């Protein structure tokens, strides 16, 4: 059995990971700019996302990889992937099919805006 391909070393060198080896990954609807969700990726999840065309995340609670939509049918098809200027956040522009949030909402940010007050 051959070893799976790894994340491109040039990309891996740019990443600034948390102490547990993760980077936050923001999923954004590619054509509207709507922010859908935030997940976590390690090198393997990012490699899978870049090479399969589907978003793969690391579940911190289940301690396993999950491909968005494999169980729910709410798939994220990858359109582009970028690192921010510091290399500590990934932006994945996707074509979201169905809800992005595990609650069934279109985005994970539909729960309501926080009140802004005057200083």
CSV table of N, CA, C and O in Angstrom, one decimal:
chain,number,residue,atom,x,y,z
A,1,UNK,N,0.8,-1.2,0.0
A,1,UNK,CA,0.0,0.0,0.0
A,1,UNK,C,0.9,1.2,0.0
A,1,UNK,O,1.8,1.3,0.8
A,2,UNK,N,0.6,2.2,-0.9
A,2,UNK,CA,1.4,3.4,-1.0
A,2,UNK,C,0.9,4.4,0.0
A,2,UNK,O,-0.2,4.5,0.4
A,3,UNK,N,1.9,5.3,0.4
A,3,UNK,CA,1.6,6.4,1.4
A,3,UNK,C,0.7,7.4,0.6
A,3,UNK,O,1.1,7.8,-0.5
A,4,UNK,N,-0.3,8.0,1.3
A,4,UNK,CA,-1.1,9.0,0.6
A,4,UNK,C,-0.2,10.3,0.4
A,4,UNK,O,0.7,10.5,1.1
A,5,UNK,N,-0.6,11.0,-0.7
A,5,UNK,CA,0.1,12.2,-1.0
A,5,UNK,C,-0.1,13.2,0.2
A,5,UNK,O,-1.1,13.2,0.8
A,6,UNK,N,0.9,14.0,0.4
A,6,UNK,CA,0.9,15.0,1.5
A,6,UNK,C,0.7,16.4,0.9
A,6,UNK,O,0.8,16.6,-0.3
A,7,UNK,N,0.3,17.3,1.8
A,7,UNK,CA,0.2,18.7,1.5
A,7,UNK,C,1.5,19.2,0.9
A,7,UNK,O,2.6,18.9,1.4
A,8,UNK,N,1.3,20.0,-0.2
A,8,UNK,CA,2.5,20.6,-0.8
A,8,UNK,C,3.4,21.3,0.2
A,8,UNK,O,2.9,22.1,1.0
A,9,UNK,N,4.7,21.0,0.3
A,9,UNK,CA,5.5,21.5,1.3
A,9,UNK,C,5.6,23.1,1.3
A,9,UNK,O,5.7,23.7,2.4
A,10,UNK,N,5.4,23.7,0.2
A,10,UNK,CA,5.4,25.1,0.1
A,10,UNK,C,4.2,25.7,0.8
A,10,UNK,O,4.2,26.8,1.4
A,11,UNK,N,3.1,25.0,0.6
A,11,UNK,CA,1.8,25.5,1.3
A,11,UNK,C,2.0,25.2,2.8
A,11,UNK,O,1.7,26.1,3.6
A,12,UNK,N,2.4,24.0,3.2
A,12,UNK,CA,2.6,23.7,4.6
A,12,UNK,C,3.5,24.6,5.3
A,12,UNK,O,3.2,25.0,6.5
A,13,UNK,N,4.5,25.1,4.6
A,13,UNK,CA,5.5,26.0,5.3
A,13,UNK,C,4.8,27.4,5.6
A,13,UNK,O,5.3,28.1,6.5
A,14,UNK,N,3.8,27.7,4.8
A,14,UNK,CA,3.1,29.0,5.0
A,14,UNK,C,2.1,29.0,6.2
A,14,UNK,O,1.7,30.1,6.7
A,15,UNK,N,1.7,27.8,6.6
A,15,UNK,CA,0.6,27.7,7.6
A,15,UNK,C,1.2,28.0,9.0
A,15,UNK,O,2.2,27.5,9.4
A,16,UNK,N,0.4,28.8,9.8
A,16,UNK,CA,0.6,29.0,11.2
A,16,UNK,C,-0.5,28.3,11.9
A,16,UNK,O,-1.6,28.8,11.9
A,17,UNK,N,-0.2,27.2,12.5
A,17,UNK,CA,-1.2,26.3,13.1
A,17,UNK,C,-1.3,26.6,14.6
A,17,UNK,O,-0.4,27.1,15.3
A,18,UNK,N,-2.5,26.2,15.2
A,18,UNK,CA,-2.7,26.3,16.6
A,18,UNK,C,-1.7,25.2,17.2
A,18,UNK,O,-1.1,24.4,16.5
A,19,UNK,N,-1.7,25.2,18.6
A,19,UNK,CA,-0.8,24.2,19.2
A,19,UNK,C,-1.3,22.7,18.9
A,19,UNK,O,-0.5,21.8,19.0
A,20,UNK,N,-2.5,22.5,18.5
A,20,UNK,CA,-3.0,21.2,18.2
A,20,UNK,C,-2.9,21.0,16.7
A,20,UNK,O,-3.5,20.0,16.2
A,21,UNK,N,-2.2,21.8,15.9
A,21,UNK,CA,-2.0,21.6,14.5
A,21,UNK,C,-3.1,22.0,13.6
A,21,UNK,O,-3.1,21.6,12.4
A,22,UNK,N,-4.0,22.8,14.0
A,22,UNK,CA,-5.1,23.2,13.2
A,22,UNK,C,-5.1,24.7,12.7
A,22,UNK,O,-4.4,25.5,13.4
A,23,UNK,N,-5.8,25.0,11.6
A,23,UNK,CA,-6.0,26.3,11.2
A,23,UNK,C,-7.5,26.5,11.0
A,23,UNK,O,-8.2,25.6,10.5
A,24,UNK,N,-8.0,27.7,11.4
A,24,UNK,CA,-9.5,27.9,11.1
A,24,UNK,C,-9.7,28.0,9.6
A,24,UNK,O,-8.9,28.6,8.9
A,25,UNK,N,-10.8,27.5,9.1
A,25,UNK,CA,-11.2,27.5,7.7
A,25,UNK,C,-12.5,28.1,7.6
A,25,UNK,O,-13.5,27.6,8.1
A,26,UNK,N,-12.6,29.3,6.9
A,26,UNK,CA,-13.9,30.0,6.7
A,26,UNK,C,-14.5,29.5,5.4
A,26,UNK,O,-13.8,29.6,4.4
A,27,UNK,N,-15.7,29.0,5.4
A,27,UNK,CA,-16.4,28.7,4.1
A,27,UNK,C,-17.3,29.8,3.7
A,27,UNK,O,-18.1,30.3,4.5
A,28,UNK,N,-17.1,30.3,2.5
A,28,UNK,CA,-17.9,31.4,1.9
A,28,UNK,C,-18.5,31.0,0.6
A,28,UNK,O,-17.8,30.4,-0.2
A,29,UNK,N,-19.8,31.4,0.4
A,29,UNK,CA,-20.4,31.2,-0.9
A,29,UNK,C,-19.7,32.0,-1.9
A,29,UNK,O,-19.6,33.2,-1.8
A,30,UNK,N,-19.3,31.3,-3.0
A,30,UNK,CA,-18.4,31.9,-4.0
A,30,UNK,C,-19.0,33.0,-4.8
A,30,UNK,O,-18.4,34.0,-5.1
A,31,UNK,N,-20.3,32.9,-5.0
A,31,UNK,CA,-20.9,33.9,-5.9
A,31,UNK,C,-21.6,35.1,-5.2
A,31,UNK,O,-21.8,36.1,-5.8
A,32,UNK,N,-22.0,34.9,-3.9
A,32,UNK,CA,-22.6,36.0,-3.2
A,32,UNK,C,-21.8,36.6,-2.1
A,32,UNK,O,-22.1,37.7,-1.6
A,33,UNK,N,-20.7,35.9,-1.7
A,33,UNK,CA,-19.9,36.4,-0.6
A,33,UNK,C,-20.4,36.1,0.8
A,33,UNK,O,-19.8,36.4,1.8
A,34,UNK,N,-21.5,35.4,0.8
A,34,UNK,CA,-22.1,35.0,2.1
A,34,UNK,C,-21.2,34.1,2.9
A,34,UNK,O,-20.7,33.1,2.4
A,35,UNK,N,-20.9,34.5,4.2
A,35,UNK,CA,-20.1,33.7,5.1
A,35,UNK,C,-21.0,32.6,5.6
A,35,UNK,O,-22.0,32.8,6.2
A,36,UNK,N,-20.6,31.3,5.4
A,36,UNK,CA,-21.4,30.2,5.7
A,36,UNK,C,-21.0,29.5,7.1
A,36,UNK,O,-21.9,29.2,7.9
A,37,UNK,N,-19.8,29.3,7.3
A,37,UNK,CA,-19.4,28.6,8.5
A,37,UNK,C,-17.9,28.7,8.7
A,37,UNK,O,-17.2,29.1,7.9
A,38,UNK,N,-17.5,28.2,9.9
A,38,UNK,CA,-16.1,28.1,10.3
A,38,UNK,C,-15.8,26.7,10.7
A,38,UNK,O,-16.6,26.2,11.5
A,39,UNK,N,-14.8,26.1,10.1
A,39,UNK,CA,-14.4,24.7,10.5
A,39,UNK,C,-12.9,24.7,10.8
A,39,UNK,O,-12.3,25.8,10.7
A,40,UNK,N,-12.4,23.6,11.1
A,40,UNK,CA,-10.9,23.5,11.4
A,40,UNK,C,-10.3,22.5,10.4
A,40,UNK,O,-10.9,21.5,10.1
A,41,UNK,N,-9.1,22.8,10.0
A,41,UNK,CA,-8.3,21.9,9.1
A,41,UNK,C,-6.9,21.7,9.6
A,41,UNK,O,-6.3,22.7,10.1
A,42,UNK,N,-6.4,20.5,9.5
A,42,UNK,CA,-5.0,20.3,9.6
A,42,UNK,C,-4.4,20.1,8.2
A,42,UNK,O,-5.1,20.3,7.2
A,43,UNK,N,-3.2,19.7,8.1
A,43,UNK,CA,-2.5,19.6,6.8
A,43,UNK,C,-3.3,18.6,5.9
A,43,UNK,O,-3.5,18.8,4.8
A,44,UNK,N,-3.7,17.5,6.5
A,44,UNK,CA,-4.3,16.4,5.7
A,44,UNK,C,-5.7,16.9,5.2
A,44,UNK,O,-6.1,16.7,4.1
A,45,UNK,N,-6.5,17.6,6.1
A,45,UNK,CA,-7.8,18.1,5.7
A,45,UNK,C,-7.6,19.1,4.6
A,45,UNK,O,-8.4,19.1,3.6
A,46,UNK,N,-6.6,20.0,4.7
A,46,UNK,CA,-6.4,21.0,3.6
A,46,UNK,C,-6.0,20.3,2.3
A,46,UNK,O,-6.5,20.6,1.2
A,47,UNK,N,-5.1,19.3,2.4
A,47,UNK,CA,-4.7,18.5,1.3
A,47,UNK,C,-5.9,17.9,0.6
A,47,UNK,O,-6.1,18.0,-0.6
A,48,UNK,N,-6.8,17.2,1.4
A,48,UNK,CA,-8.0,16.6,0.8
A,48,UNK,C,-8.9,17.6,0.1
A,48,UNK,O,-9.4,17.4,-0.9
A,49,UNK,N,-9.0,18.8,0.8
A,49,UNK,CA,-9.9,19.8,0.2
A,49,UNK,C,-9.3,20.3,-1.1
A,49,UNK,O,-10.1,20.5,-2.1
A,50,UNK,N,-8.0,20.5,-1.2
A,50,UNK,CA,-7.4,21.0,-2.4
A,50,UNK,C,-7.4,20.0,-3.5
A,50,UNK,O,-7.4,20.3,-4.7
A,51,UNK,N,-7.4,18.7,-3.2
A,51,UNK,CA,-7.3,17.7,-4.3
A,51,UNK,C,-8.6,17.0,-4.6
A,51,UNK,O,-8.7,16.3,-5.7
A,52,UNK,N,-9.6,17.1,-3.8
A,52,UNK,CA,-10.9,16.3,-4.1
A,52,UNK,C,-12.0,17.2,-4.6
A,52,UNK,O,-13.0,16.7,-5.1
A,53,UNK,N,-11.9,18.5,-4.3
A,53,UNK,CA,-12.9,19.4,-4.8
A,53,UNK,C,-14.1,19.5,-3.8
A,53,UNK,O,-15.1,20.1,-4.0
A,54,UNK,N,-13.9,18.8,-2.6
A,54,UNK,CA,-15.0,18.9,-1.6
A,54,UNK,C,-14.3,19.3,-0.3
A,54,UNK,O,-13.1,18.9,0.0
A,55,UNK,N,-15.0,20.1,0.6
A,55,UNK,CA,-14.4,20.5,1.8
A,55,UNK,C,-14.3,19.4,2.8
A,55,UNK,O,-15.2,18.7,3.1
A,56,UNK,N,-13.1,19.2,3.3
A,56,UNK,CA,-12.8,18.2,4.4
A,56,UNK,C,-12.3,19.0,5.6
A,56,UNK,O,-11.5,19.8,5.5
A,57,UNK,N,-12.9,18.7,6.8
A,57,UNK,CA,-12.6,19.4,8.0
A,57,UNK,C,-12.1,18.3,9.0
A,57,UNK,O,-12.4,17.1,8.9
A,58,UNK,N,-11.5,18.8,10.1
A,58,UNK,CA,-11.1,18.0,11.2
A,58,UNK,C,-12.1,18.3,12.3
A,58,UNK,O,-12.3,19.5,12.7
A,59,UNK,N,-12.8,17.3,12.8
A,59,UNK,CA,-13.8,17.5,13.9
A,59,UNK,C,-13.0,17.4,15.2
A,59,UNK,O,-12.5,16.4,15.6
A,60,UNK,N,-13.0,18.5,15.9
A,60,UNK,CA,-12.3,18.5,17.2
A,60,UNK,C,-13.1,17.7,18.3
A,60,UNK,O,-12.5,17.1,19.1
A,61,UNK,N,-14.4,17.6,18.1
A,61,UNK,CA,-15.2,16.9,19.1
A,61,UNK,C,-15.1,15.4,18.9
A,61,UNK,O,-15.0,14.6,19.8
A,62,UNK,N,-15.2,15.0,17.6
A,62,UNK,CA,-15.2,13.5,17.2
A,62,UNK,C,-13.8,13.0,17.0
A,62,UNK,O,-13.6,11.8,16.9
A,63,UNK,N,-12.8,13.9,16.8
A,63,UNK,CA,-11.4,13.6,16.6
A,63,UNK,C,-11.3,12.7,15.3
A,63,UNK,O,-10.6,11.7,15.2
A,64,UNK,N,-12.0,13.2,14.2
A,64,UNK,CA,-11.9,12.5,12.9
A,64,UNK,C,-12.2,13.5,11.8
A,64,UNK,O,-12.7,14.6,12.0
A,65,UNK,N,-11.8,13.1,10.6
A,65,UNK,CA,-12.1,13.9,9.4
A,65,UNK,C,-13.5,13.8,9.0
A,65,UNK,O,-14.1,12.7,9.2
A,66,UNK,N,-14.1,14.8,8.5
A,66,UNK,CA,-15.4,14.7,7.9
A,66,UNK,C,-15.5,15.6,6.7
A,66,UNK,O,-15.0,16.7,6.6
A,67,UNK,N,-16.1,15.0,5.7
A,67,UNK,CA,-16.3,15.7,4.4
A,67,UNK,C,-17.7,16.3,4.4
A,67,UNK,O,-18.7,15.6,4.6
A,68,UNK,N,-17.8,17.6,4.3
A,68,UNK,CA,-19.1,18.3,4.4
A,68,UNK,C,-20.0,17.7,3.4
A,68,UNK,O,-19.8,17.7,2.2
A,69,UNK,N,-21.2,17.2,3.9
A,69,UNK,CA,-22.2,16.7,3.1
A,69,UNK,C,-22.3,15.2,2.9
A,69,UNK,O,-23.3,14.7,2.4
A,70,UNK,N,-21.3,14.5,3.4
A,70,UNK,CA,-21.3,13.0,3.3
A,70,UNK,C,-22.5,12.4,4.0
A,70,UNK,O,-23.0,11.4,3.5
A,71,UNK,N,-22.8,13.0,5.1
A,71,UNK,CA,-24.0,12.4,5.9
A,71,UNK,C,-25.3,13.2,5.7
A,71,UNK,O,-26.4,12.7,5.7
A,72,UNK,N,-25.1,14.5,5.5
A,72,UNK,CA,-26.3,15.4,5.5
A,72,UNK,C,-26.8,15.6,4.0
A,72,UNK,O,-27.9,16.0,3.8
A,73,UNK,N,-25.9,15.5,3.1
A,73,UNK,CA,-26.2,15.8,1.7
A,73,UNK,C,-26.0,17.3,1.4
A,73,UNK,O,-26.2,17.7,0.2
A,74,UNK,N,-25.6,18.1,2.4
A,74,UNK,CA,-25.4,19.5,2.2
A,74,UNK,C,-23.9,19.7,1.9
A,74,UNK,O,-23.1,20.1,2.7
A,75,UNK,N,-23.6,19.5,0.6
A,75,UNK,CA,-22.2,19.5,0.1
A,75,UNK,C,-21.7,20.8,-0.1
A,75,UNK,O,-22.4,21.8,-0.5
A,76,UNK,N,-20.3,21.0,0.1
A,76,UNK,CA,-19.6,22.2,-0.3
A,76,UNK,C,-18.6,21.8,-1.4
A,76,UNK,O,-17.7,21.0,-1.2
A,77,UNK,N,-18.9,22.3,-2.6
A,77,UNK,CA,-18.0,22.1,-3.8
A,77,UNK,C,-17.0,23.3,-3.8
A,77,UNK,O,-17.4,24.4,-3.9
A,78,UNK,N,-15.8,23.0,-3.8
A,78,UNK,CA,-14.7,24.0,-3.7
A,78,UNK,C,-14.5,24.7,-5.0
A,78,UNK,O,-14.4,24.1,-6.1
A,79,UNK,N,-14.5,26.0,-4.9
A,79,UNK,CA,-14.3,26.9,-6.1
A,79,UNK,C,-12.9,27.5,-6.1
A,79,UNK,O,-12.2,27.6,-7.1
A,80,UNK,N,-12.4,27.8,-4.8
A,80,UNK,CA,-11.1,28.4,-4.7
A,80,UNK,C,-10.7,28.3,-3.2
A,80,UNK,O,-11.6,28.2,-2.3
A,81,UNK,N,-9.4,28.3,-3.0
A,81,UNK,CA,-8.8,28.2,-1.6
A,81,UNK,C,-7.7,29.2,-1.5
A,81,UNK,O,-6.9,29.3,-2.4
A,82,UNK,N,-7.7,30.0,-0.4
A,82,UNK,CA,-6.7,31.0,-0.2
A,82,UNK,C,-6.3,31.1,1.3
A,82,UNK,O,-7.1,30.8,2.1
A,83,UNK,N,-5.0,31.4,1.5
A,83,UNK,CA,-4.5,31.7,2.9
A,83,UNK,C,-4.5,33.2,3.1
A,83,UNK,O,-4.3,34.0,2.2
A,84,UNK,N,-4.8,33.6,4.3
A,84,UNK,CA,-4.7,35.0,4.6
A,84,UNK,C,-3.2,35.4,4.7
A,84,UNK,O,-2.3,34.6,4.6
A,85,UNK,N,-3.0,36.7,4.8
A,85,UNK,CA,-1.6,37.3,4.8
A,85,UNK,C,-0.7,36.7,5.8
A,85,UNK,O,0.5,36.6,5.6
A,86,UNK,N,-1.2,36.3,7.0
A,86,UNK,CA,-0.4,35.7,8.0
A,86,UNK,C,-0.3,34.2,8.0
A,86,UNK,O,0.5,33.6,8.7
A,87,UNK,N,-1.1,33.5,7.1
A,87,UNK,CA,-1.0,32.1,7.0
A,87,UNK,C,-1.7,31.4,8.1
A,87,UNK,O,-1.5,30.2,8.3
A,88,UNK,N,-2.6,32.1,8.9
A,88,UNK,CA,-3.2,31.5,10.0
A,88,UNK,C,-4.7,31.3,9.8
A,88,UNK,O,-5.4,30.8,10.8
A,89,UNK,N,-5.2,31.5,8.6
A,89,UNK,CA,-6.6,31.3,8.3
A,89,UNK,C,-6.8,30.9,6.9
A,89,UNK,O,-6.1,31.5,6.0
A,90,UNK,N,-7.6,29.9,6.6
A,90,UNK,CA,-7.9,29.5,5.2
A,90,UNK,C,-9.3,30.0,4.9
A,90,UNK,O,-10.2,29.9,5.6
A,91,UNK,N,-9.4,30.5,3.6
A,91,UNK,CA,-10.7,30.9,3.1
A,91,UNK,C,-11.0,30.0,1.9
A,91,UNK,O,-10.2,29.9,1.0
A,92,UNK,N,-12.1,29.3,2.1
A,92,UNK,CA,-12.5,28.3,1.0
A,92,UNK,C,-13.8,28.9,0.4
A,92,UNK,O,-14.8,29.0,1.1
A,93,UNK,N,-13.8,29.3,-0.8
A,93,UNK,CA,-15.0,29.7,-1.5
A,93,UNK,C,-15.6,28.5,-2.1
A,93,UNK,O,-14.9,27.7,-2.8
A,94,UNK,N,-16.9,28.3,-1.8
A,94,UNK,CA,-17.6,27.0,-2.2
A,94,UNK,C,-18.9,27.3,-2.8
A,94,UNK,O,-19.4,28.4,-2.8
A,95,UNK,N,-19.4,26.3,-3.5
A,95,UNK,CA,-20.8,26.3,-3.9
A,95,UNK,C,-21.5,25.4,-2.9
A,95,UNK,O,-21.4,24.2,-2.9
A,96,UNK,N,-22.3,26.0,-2.0
A,96,UNK,CA,-23.0,25.3,-1.0
A,96,UNK,C,-24.3,24.8,-1.5
A,96,UNK,O,-25.1,25.5,-2.0
A,97,UNK,N,-24.5,23.5,-1.3
A,97,UNK,CA,-25.8,22.8,-1.6
A,97,UNK,C,-26.5,22.6,-0.3
A,97,UNK,O,-26.0,21.8,0.5
A,98,UNK,N,-27.6,23.2,-0.1
A,98,UNK,CA,-28.4,23.1,1.1
A,98,UNK,C,-27.8,23.9,2.3
A,98,UNK,O,-27.1,24.8,2.0
A,99,UNK,N,-28.1,23.5,3.5
A,99,UNK,CA,-27.7,24.2,4.7
A,99,UNK,C,-26.2,24.0,4.9
A,99,UNK,O,-25.7,22.9,4.8
A,100,UNK,N,-25.5,25.0,5.4
A,100,UNK,CA,-24.1,24.9,5.9
A,100,UNK,C,-24.1,24.5,7.3
A,100,UNK,O,-23.1,23.9,7.8
A,101,UNK,N,-25.0,25.0,8.1
A,101,UNK,CA,-25.0,24.8,9.6
A,101,UNK,C,-25.6,23.4,10.0
A,101,UNK,O,-26.6,23.0,9.4
A,102,UNK,N,-25.1,22.8,11.0
A,102,UNK,CA,-25.6,21.6,11.5
A,102,UNK,C,-27.0,21.7,12.1
A,102,UNK,O,-27.7,20.8,12.3
A,103,UNK,N,-27.4,23.0,12.3
A,103,UNK,CA,-28.8,23.2,12.8
A,103,UNK,C,-29.8,23.2,11.7
A,103,UNK,O,-31.0,23.3,12.0
A,104,UNK,N,-29.4,23.2,10.5
A,104,UNK,CA,-30.3,23.3,9.3
A,104,UNK,C,-30.4,24.7,8.7
A,104,UNK,O,-31.1,24.8,7.7
A,105,UNK,N,-29.8,25.7,9.4
A,105,UNK,CA,-29.8,27.0,8.8
A,105,UNK,C,-28.8,27.1,7.6
A,105,UNK,O,-27.9,26.4,7.5
A,106,UNK,N,-29.1,28.1,6.8
A,106,UNK,CA,-28.3,28.3,5.6
A,106,UNK,C,-26.8,28.6,6.0
A,106,UNK,O,-25.9,28.1,5.4
A,107,UNK,N,-26.6,29.4,7.0
A,107,UNK,CA,-25.3,29.7,7.5
A,107,UNK,C,-25.3,29.5,9.1
A,107,UNK,O,-26.3,29.4,9.7
A,108,UNK,N,-24.1,29.4,9.6
A,108,UNK,CA,-23.9,29.2,11.0
A,108,UNK,C,-24.1,30.6,11.7
A,108,UNK,O,-24.0,30.6,13.0
A,109,UNK,N,-24.3,31.6,11.0
A,109,UNK,CA,-24.4,33.0,11.6
A,109,UNK,C,-25.8,33.5,11.5
A,109,UNK,O,-26.0,34.7,11.5
A,110,UNK,N,-26.8,32.6,11.4
A,110,UNK,CA,-28.2,33.0,11.3
A,110,UNK,C,-28.9,33.2,12.7
A,110,UNK,O,-30.0,33.5,12.7
A,111,UNK,N,-28.1,32.9,13.7
A,111,UNK,CA,-28.7,32.9,15.1
A,111,UNK,C,-29.1,34.3,15.6
A,111,UNK,O,-29.8,34.5,16.6
A,112,UNK,N,-28.7,35.3,14.9
A,112,UNK,CA,-29.0,36.7,15.2
A,112,UNK,C,-27.8,37.5,15.5
A,112,UNK,O,-26.8,37.1,16.1
A,113,UNK,N,-27.9,38.8,15.2
A,113,UNK,CA,-26.9,39.7,15.4
A,113,UNK,C,-26.8,40.1,16.9
A,113,UNK,O,-27.8,40.1,17.6
A,114,UNK,N,-25.6,40.4,17.4
A,114,UNK,CA,-25.4,40.8,18.7
A,114,UNK,C,-25.7,42.3,18.8
A,114,UNK,O,-25.4,43.1,17.8
A,115,UNK,N,-26.2,42.8,19.9
A,115,UNK,CA,-26.5,44.2,19.9
A,115,UNK,C,-25.3,45.1,20.0
A,115,UNK,O,-24.3,44.7,20.7
A,116,UNK,N,-25.3,46.2,19.3
A,116,UNK,CA,-24.2,47.2,19.4
A,116,UNK,C,-24.6,48.3,20.2
A,116,UNK,O,-25.8,48.8,20.1
A,117,UNK,N,-23.8,48.7,21.1
A,117,UNK,CA,-24.1,49.9,22.0
A,117,UNK,C,-23.1,51.0,21.7
A,117,UNK,O,-22.1,50.9,21.0
A,118,UNK,N,-23.4,52.1,22.3
A,118,UNK,CA,-22.5,53.3,22.2
A,118,UNK,C,-21.5,53.2,23.3
A,118,UNK,O,-21.8,52.7,24.4
A,119,UNK,N,-20.3,53.7,23.0
A,119,UNK,CA,-19.2,53.7,24.0
A,119,UNK,C,-19.3,54.8,24.9
A,119,UNK,O,-19.9,55.8,24.7
